[in-house]
């Protein structure tokens, strides 16, 4: 690699026609210019200038470098300007991978905050449940992964290569038909629902749900499985079964024949934002982590 400073000096020498002229143009001493040009010739491995009396002419290698020096410097300047814009959050993009209930709640709030402060920063959203979302991050297919974990679960997501920031603790609710026998209660216990048919969600949630049911003495009768939160509402309203869902869904629980009730004695799930540990100092990534933290602090499902 050739030091770009040498190329700039070389370009000035070519324009001025002499070391002395380049020194005057750039505010250097003539010996400093001569020293840099000797260093450039050592770097490229061949002479670039030949003296003829008091005049300075380019060698064949020097002519090649002279033809490319101007465009190379322009490209370097353009790259520097673009990097500066990215560093100052005036350009660039960031990719978020989130699970559906977060995509419908936390992510819009985060995107709105960032858009107000940095309108030229572009955000791309893709959806995946954990642990797939975290694997997407590890493969470099996103910059920030939003995922959840349950207390005591064996399959925790961070094995040291990630940096995680806690966003919020999301309580568990049960979604019931509005005419359900427990609809008048402000909250229920899982054991109260032992004889019900159930609608289960993603693999991670379903495994935790089954473990919780077994812990209070029953095996759940799972009649239907879907990851679609809106589909769950329709199925509950139709009497197919009831469902445990994260508290985040309450903000878009819209079906007129469906209600939700808090389930006592069930642990909240922890929602966190993850980035690759080596990337947390990238300005857009750092901004995204901090904004997730702020939005999570202001969000109480």
Short mmCIF file of C-alpha atoms in Angstrom, two decimals:
data_model
loop_
_atom_site.label_atom_id
_atom_site.label_comp_id
_atom_site.label_asym_id
_atom_site.label_seq_id
_atom_site.Cartn_x
_atom_site.Cartn_y
_atom_site.Cartn_z
CA UNK A 1 0.00 0.00 0.00
CA UNK A 2 1.24 3.49 -0.88
CA UNK A 3 0.74 6.21 1.71
CA UNK A 4 -1.92 8.61 0.32
CA UNK A 5 0.16 11.53 1.62
CA UNK A 6 2.90 10.62 -0.82
CA UNK A 7 0.40 10.54 -3.68
CA UNK A 8 -0.86 14.01 -2.76
CA UNK A 9 2.71 15.31 -2.67
CA UNK A 10 3.53 13.61 -5.98
CA UNK A 11 0.44 15.15 -7.58
CA UNK A 12 1.55 18.60 -6.39
CA UNK A 13 5.06 18.08 -7.78
CA UNK A 14 3.64 17.11 -11.17
CA UNK A 15 1.34 20.14 -11.23
CA UNK A 16 4.09 22.54 -10.15
CA UNK A 17 6.81 20.97 -12.30
CA UNK A 18 9.37 21.01 -9.48
CA UNK A 19 9.99 20.12 -5.86
CA UNK A 20 10.38 23.79 -5.02
CA UNK A 21 7.04 24.69 -6.61
CA UNK A 22 5.25 21.90 -4.75
CA UNK A 23 6.89 23.03 -1.49
CA UNK A 24 5.61 26.57 -1.99
CA UNK A 25 2.11 25.35 -2.88
CA UNK A 26 1.79 23.03 0.12
CA UNK A 27 3.74 25.03 2.69
CA UNK A 28 6.52 22.45 3.08
CA UNK A 29 10.28 22.84 2.88
CA UNK A 30 11.92 21.61 -0.30
CA UNK A 31 13.95 18.92 1.59
CA UNK A 32 10.68 17.58 3.07
CA UNK A 33 9.24 17.23 -0.44
CA UNK A 34 12.39 15.50 -1.67
CA UNK A 35 12.30 13.12 1.30
CA UNK A 36 8.66 12.12 0.65
CA UNK A 37 9.29 11.57 -3.05
CA UNK A 38 12.25 9.29 -2.25
CA UNK A 39 9.99 7.38 0.16
CA UNK A 40 7.33 7.06 -2.58
CA UNK A 41 9.91 5.71 -5.04
CA UNK A 42 11.03 3.14 -2.47
CA UNK A 43 7.38 2.14 -1.94
CA UNK A 44 6.69 1.59 -5.66
CA UNK A 45 10.14 0.06 -6.26
CA UNK A 46 11.22 2.22 -9.20
CA UNK A 47 12.22 5.85 -9.93
CA UNK A 48 9.41 8.25 -10.77
CA UNK A 49 11.45 11.33 -11.68
CA UNK A 50 14.53 11.91 -13.80
CA UNK A 51 16.50 15.18 -13.72
CA UNK A 52 17.70 16.74 -16.92
CA UNK A 53 19.78 19.77 -16.03
CA UNK A 54 17.58 21.98 -13.88
CA UNK A 55 14.34 20.48 -15.15
CA UNK A 56 12.38 17.54 -13.72
CA UNK A 57 10.75 15.00 -15.95
CA UNK A 58 8.69 11.90 -15.28
CA UNK A 59 9.93 8.40 -15.94
CA UNK A 60 7.61 5.90 -17.63
CA UNK A 61 6.47 4.71 -14.18
CA UNK A 62 6.02 8.32 -13.13
CA UNK A 63 3.80 8.99 -16.15
CA UNK A 64 1.60 6.01 -15.23
CA UNK A 65 1.24 7.22 -11.65
CA UNK A 66 0.54 10.78 -12.84
CA UNK A 67 -2.35 9.55 -15.01
CA UNK A 68 -3.98 7.85 -11.98
CA UNK A 69 -3.02 10.15 -9.12
CA UNK A 70 -5.77 12.71 -9.66
CA UNK A 71 -8.60 10.16 -9.83
CA UNK A 72 -7.14 8.20 -6.90
CA UNK A 73 -7.11 11.32 -4.74
CA UNK A 74 -10.65 12.18 -5.80
CA UNK A 75 -11.79 8.66 -4.91
CA UNK A 76 -10.05 8.85 -1.54
CA UNK A 77 -11.67 12.21 -0.84
CA UNK A 78 -15.10 10.85 -1.78
CA UNK A 79 -14.55 7.81 0.44
CA UNK A 80 -13.46 10.03 3.32
CA UNK A 81 -16.53 12.22 2.90
CA UNK A 82 -18.83 9.20 2.90
CA UNK A 83 -17.11 7.72 5.96
CA UNK A 84 -17.45 11.04 7.75
CA UNK A 85 -21.15 11.13 6.90
CA UNK A 86 -21.60 7.62 8.28
CA UNK A 87 -19.64 8.47 11.41
CA UNK A 88 -21.78 11.57 11.95
CA UNK A 89 -24.98 9.58 11.21
CA UNK A 90 -25.77 11.68 8.13
CA UNK A 91 -25.73 8.58 5.92
CA UNK A 92 -25.61 4.80 6.07
CA UNK A 93 -28.02 2.07 6.99
CA UNK A 94 -28.60 -0.38 9.81
CA UNK A 95 -30.37 -3.74 9.71
CA UNK A 96 -32.56 -4.95 12.57
CA UNK A 97 -33.74 -8.53 13.03
CA UNK A 98 -36.65 -8.78 15.47
CA UNK A 99 -39.41 -11.17 16.50
CA UNK A 100 -42.97 -10.27 15.39
CA UNK A 101 -44.41 -8.74 18.58
CA UNK A 102 -41.33 -6.51 18.89
CA UNK A 103 -41.52 -5.60 15.19
CA UNK A 104 -45.03 -4.29 15.81
CA UNK A 105 -44.24 -2.37 19.01
CA UNK A 106 -40.65 -1.63 20.03
CA UNK A 107 -39.11 -1.32 16.57
CA UNK A 108 -41.55 1.37 15.27
CA UNK A 109 -40.89 3.47 18.37
CA UNK A 110 -37.13 3.11 17.92
CA UNK A 111 -37.30 3.90 14.20
CA UNK A 112 -39.41 7.01 14.86
CA UNK A 113 -36.93 8.37 17.40
CA UNK A 114 -33.98 7.80 15.12
CA UNK A 115 -35.77 9.30 12.10
CA UNK A 116 -36.43 12.52 14.01
CA UNK A 117 -32.75 12.97 14.87
CA UNK A 118 -31.06 11.32 11.88
CA UNK A 119 -33.44 11.36 8.90
CA UNK A 120 -30.80 10.15 6.44
CA UNK A 121 -30.01 6.97 8.37
CA UNK A 122 -31.87 4.12 6.67
CA UNK A 123 -33.30 1.22 8.68
CA UNK A 124 -34.07 -2.24 7.31
CA UNK A 125 -36.22 -4.69 9.27
CA UNK A 126 -36.27 -8.45 8.93
CA UNK A 127 -38.19 -10.85 11.17
CA UNK A 128 -37.06 -14.00 12.94
CA UNK A 129 -37.73 -15.64 16.28
CA UNK A 130 -34.81 -16.35 18.59
CA UNK A 131 -32.44 -18.09 18.41
CA UNK A 132 -32.66 -17.65 14.61
CA UNK A 133 -32.47 -13.87 14.97
CA UNK A 134 -29.19 -14.13 16.88
CA UNK A 135 -27.78 -16.58 14.33
CA UNK A 136 -28.69 -14.04 11.65
CA UNK A 137 -26.57 -11.52 13.56
CA UNK A 138 -23.64 -13.93 13.85
CA UNK A 139 -23.75 -14.56 10.08
CA UNK A 140 -23.48 -10.82 9.45
CA UNK A 141 -26.93 -10.58 7.88
CA UNK A 142 -28.12 -7.94 10.36
CA UNK A 143 -26.49 -5.38 12.65
CA UNK A 144 -28.78 -5.60 15.69
CA UNK A 145 -30.85 -8.59 16.80
CA UNK A 146 -33.79 -8.24 19.15
CA UNK A 147 -34.47 -11.45 21.06
CA UNK A 148 -36.01 -12.74 24.26
CA UNK A 149 -35.00 -15.23 26.92
CA UNK A 150 -36.81 -16.88 29.82
CA UNK A 151 -35.34 -17.02 33.34
CA UNK A 152 -33.55 -20.28 33.97
CA UNK A 153 -33.77 -21.48 30.36
CA UNK A 154 -30.85 -23.65 29.30
CA UNK A 155 -30.59 -22.20 25.78
CA UNK A 156 -29.40 -18.69 26.62
CA UNK A 157 -28.29 -16.72 23.58
CA UNK A 158 -24.98 -15.01 24.44
CA UNK A 159 -21.90 -17.22 24.50
CA UNK A 160 -19.39 -14.38 24.76
CA UNK A 161 -19.21 -13.13 21.17
CA UNK A 162 -22.20 -10.82 21.61
CA UNK A 163 -22.96 -7.69 23.58
CA UNK A 164 -26.51 -7.63 24.92
CA UNK A 165 -28.43 -4.65 26.29
CA UNK A 166 -31.58 -5.29 28.31
CA UNK A 167 -34.57 -3.55 26.72
CA UNK A 168 -37.53 -4.56 28.91
CA UNK A 169 -39.15 -7.35 30.90
CA UNK A 170 -42.26 -8.54 29.09
CA UNK A 171 -45.02 -10.10 31.24
CA UNK A 172 -47.05 -13.11 30.13
CA UNK A 173 -50.82 -12.80 29.57
CA UNK A 174 -53.48 -15.33 28.70
CA UNK A 175 -55.77 -14.51 25.78
CA UNK A 176 -59.37 -15.68 26.31
CA UNK A 177 -62.69 -15.43 24.48
CA UNK A 178 -64.67 -12.55 25.94
CA UNK A 179 -67.30 -14.98 27.28
CA UNK A 180 -64.82 -17.24 29.04
CA UNK A 181 -65.63 -18.50 32.53
CA UNK A 182 -62.63 -16.58 33.95
CA UNK A 183 -63.27 -13.38 32.03
CA UNK A 184 -64.45 -11.50 35.14
CA UNK A 185 -61.21 -12.08 37.01
CA UNK A 186 -58.52 -9.38 36.82
CA UNK A 187 -55.81 -12.07 36.74
CA UNK A 188 -55.55 -15.86 36.83
CA UNK A 189 -53.09 -18.60 37.74
CA UNK A 190 -51.89 -21.14 35.22
CA UNK A 191 -53.34 -23.99 37.28
CA UNK A 192 -56.82 -22.44 36.82
CA UNK A 193 -56.51 -23.25 33.10
CA UNK A 194 -55.51 -26.92 33.36
CA UNK A 195 -58.56 -28.26 31.50
CA UNK A 196 -58.38 -25.88 28.53
CA UNK A 197 -57.36 -26.50 24.94
CA UNK A 198 -54.39 -24.35 23.92
CA UNK A 199 -52.96 -22.53 20.92
CA UNK A 200 -49.15 -22.63 21.02
CA UNK A 201 -46.65 -20.27 19.39
CA UNK A 202 -43.00 -20.46 18.35
CA UNK A 203 -40.82 -23.35 19.46
CA UNK A 204 -39.03 -21.34 22.13
CA UNK A 205 -42.30 -20.06 23.64
CA UNK A 206 -44.01 -23.45 23.36
CA UNK A 207 -41.20 -25.27 25.17
CA UNK A 208 -41.29 -22.75 28.00
CA UNK A 209 -45.10 -22.93 28.15
CA UNK A 210 -45.08 -26.74 28.42
CA UNK A 211 -42.48 -26.60 31.18
CA UNK A 212 -44.57 -24.09 33.15
CA UNK A 213 -47.69 -26.24 32.79
CA UNK A 214 -45.87 -29.34 33.99
CA UNK A 215 -44.51 -27.38 36.94
CA UNK A 216 -48.08 -26.75 38.18
CA UNK A 217 -49.22 -30.30 37.54
CA UNK A 218 -50.75 -30.69 34.08
CA UNK A 219 -49.87 -31.50 30.48
CA UNK A 220 -51.36 -28.89 28.13
CA UNK A 221 -53.73 -30.00 25.37
CA UNK A 222 -52.28 -28.11 22.37
CA UNK A 223 -54.96 -27.99 19.69
CA UNK A 224 -53.34 -25.53 17.26
CA UNK A 225 -49.89 -24.05 16.58
CA UNK A 226 -49.13 -20.73 14.89
CA UNK A 227 -46.58 -17.93 15.19
CA UNK A 228 -49.04 -15.33 13.85
CA UNK A 229 -50.29 -13.11 16.69
CA UNK A 230 -53.31 -11.93 14.71
CA UNK A 231 -54.20 -15.51 13.81
CA UNK A 232 -54.08 -16.41 17.50
CA UNK A 233 -56.70 -13.76 18.26
CA UNK A 234 -59.01 -15.11 15.57
CA UNK A 235 -58.58 -18.68 16.76
CA UNK A 236 -59.28 -17.72 20.37
CA UNK A 237 -62.39 -15.78 19.32
CA UNK A 238 -63.55 -18.80 17.31
CA UNK A 239 -63.28 -21.05 20.35
CA UNK A 240 -60.40 -23.20 19.07
CA UNK A 241 -58.45 -22.66 22.28
CA UNK A 242 -56.80 -20.11 24.54
CA UNK A 243 -53.20 -18.89 24.40
CA UNK A 244 -50.38 -17.52 26.48
CA UNK A 245 -48.93 -14.45 24.78
CA UNK A 246 -46.35 -11.77 25.59
CA UNK A 247 -47.59 -8.53 27.08
CA UNK A 248 -46.27 -6.63 24.04
CA UNK A 249 -49.23 -7.93 22.01
CA UNK A 250 -51.65 -5.94 24.19
CA UNK A 251 -50.91 -2.82 22.15
CA UNK A 252 -52.36 -4.49 19.04
CA UNK A 253 -54.94 -6.76 20.68
CA UNK A 254 -57.87 -5.56 18.61
CA UNK A 255 -60.34 -8.41 18.22
CA UNK A 256 -63.65 -7.37 19.85
CA UNK A 257 -64.35 -10.89 21.12
CA UNK A 258 -60.97 -11.44 22.79
CA UNK A 259 -59.68 -10.31 26.19
CA UNK A 260 -56.37 -10.72 28.02
CA UNK A 261 -55.60 -11.36 31.66
CA UNK A 262 -52.29 -11.33 33.53
CA UNK A 263 -51.07 -14.75 34.66
CA UNK A 264 -49.81 -14.65 38.23
CA UNK A 265 -46.61 -16.43 39.31
CA UNK A 266 -45.20 -16.66 35.79
CA UNK A 267 -41.83 -15.05 35.19
CA UNK A 268 -41.53 -12.25 32.64
CA UNK A 269 -39.44 -12.88 29.57
CA UNK A 270 -36.39 -10.62 29.11
CA UNK A 271 -36.19 -8.74 25.81
CA UNK A 272 -32.65 -7.68 24.85
CA UNK A 273 -30.90 -6.11 21.89
CA UNK A 274 -27.72 -7.88 20.76
CA UNK A 275 -24.79 -6.79 18.59
CA UNK A 276 -21.48 -8.43 17.78
CA UNK A 277 -19.12 -7.44 20.58
CA UNK A 278 -16.56 -5.93 18.19
CA UNK A 279 -19.20 -3.73 16.52
CA UNK A 280 -20.69 -1.88 19.48
CA UNK A 281 -18.53 1.22 18.82
CA UNK A 282 -19.83 1.69 15.28
CA UNK A 283 -21.85 4.94 15.56
CA UNK A 284 -25.10 3.66 14.05
CA UNK A 285 -24.94 0.46 16.10
CA UNK A 286 -24.25 2.36 19.32
CA UNK A 287 -27.12 4.72 18.53
CA UNK A 288 -29.48 1.80 17.92
CA UNK A 289 -28.55 0.08 21.20
CA UNK A 290 -29.05 3.25 23.21
CA UNK A 291 -32.37 3.99 21.51
CA UNK A 292 -33.63 0.46 22.21
CA UNK A 293 -32.67 0.97 25.87
CA UNK A 294 -34.52 4.31 26.03
CA UNK A 295 -37.65 2.98 24.33
CA UNK A 296 -37.65 -0.10 26.55
CA UNK A 297 -37.45 2.06 29.67
CA UNK A 298 -40.48 4.02 28.47
CA UNK A 299 -42.47 0.90 27.49
CA UNK A 300 -44.35 -0.97 30.19
CA UNK A 301 -46.44 -3.80 28.69
#
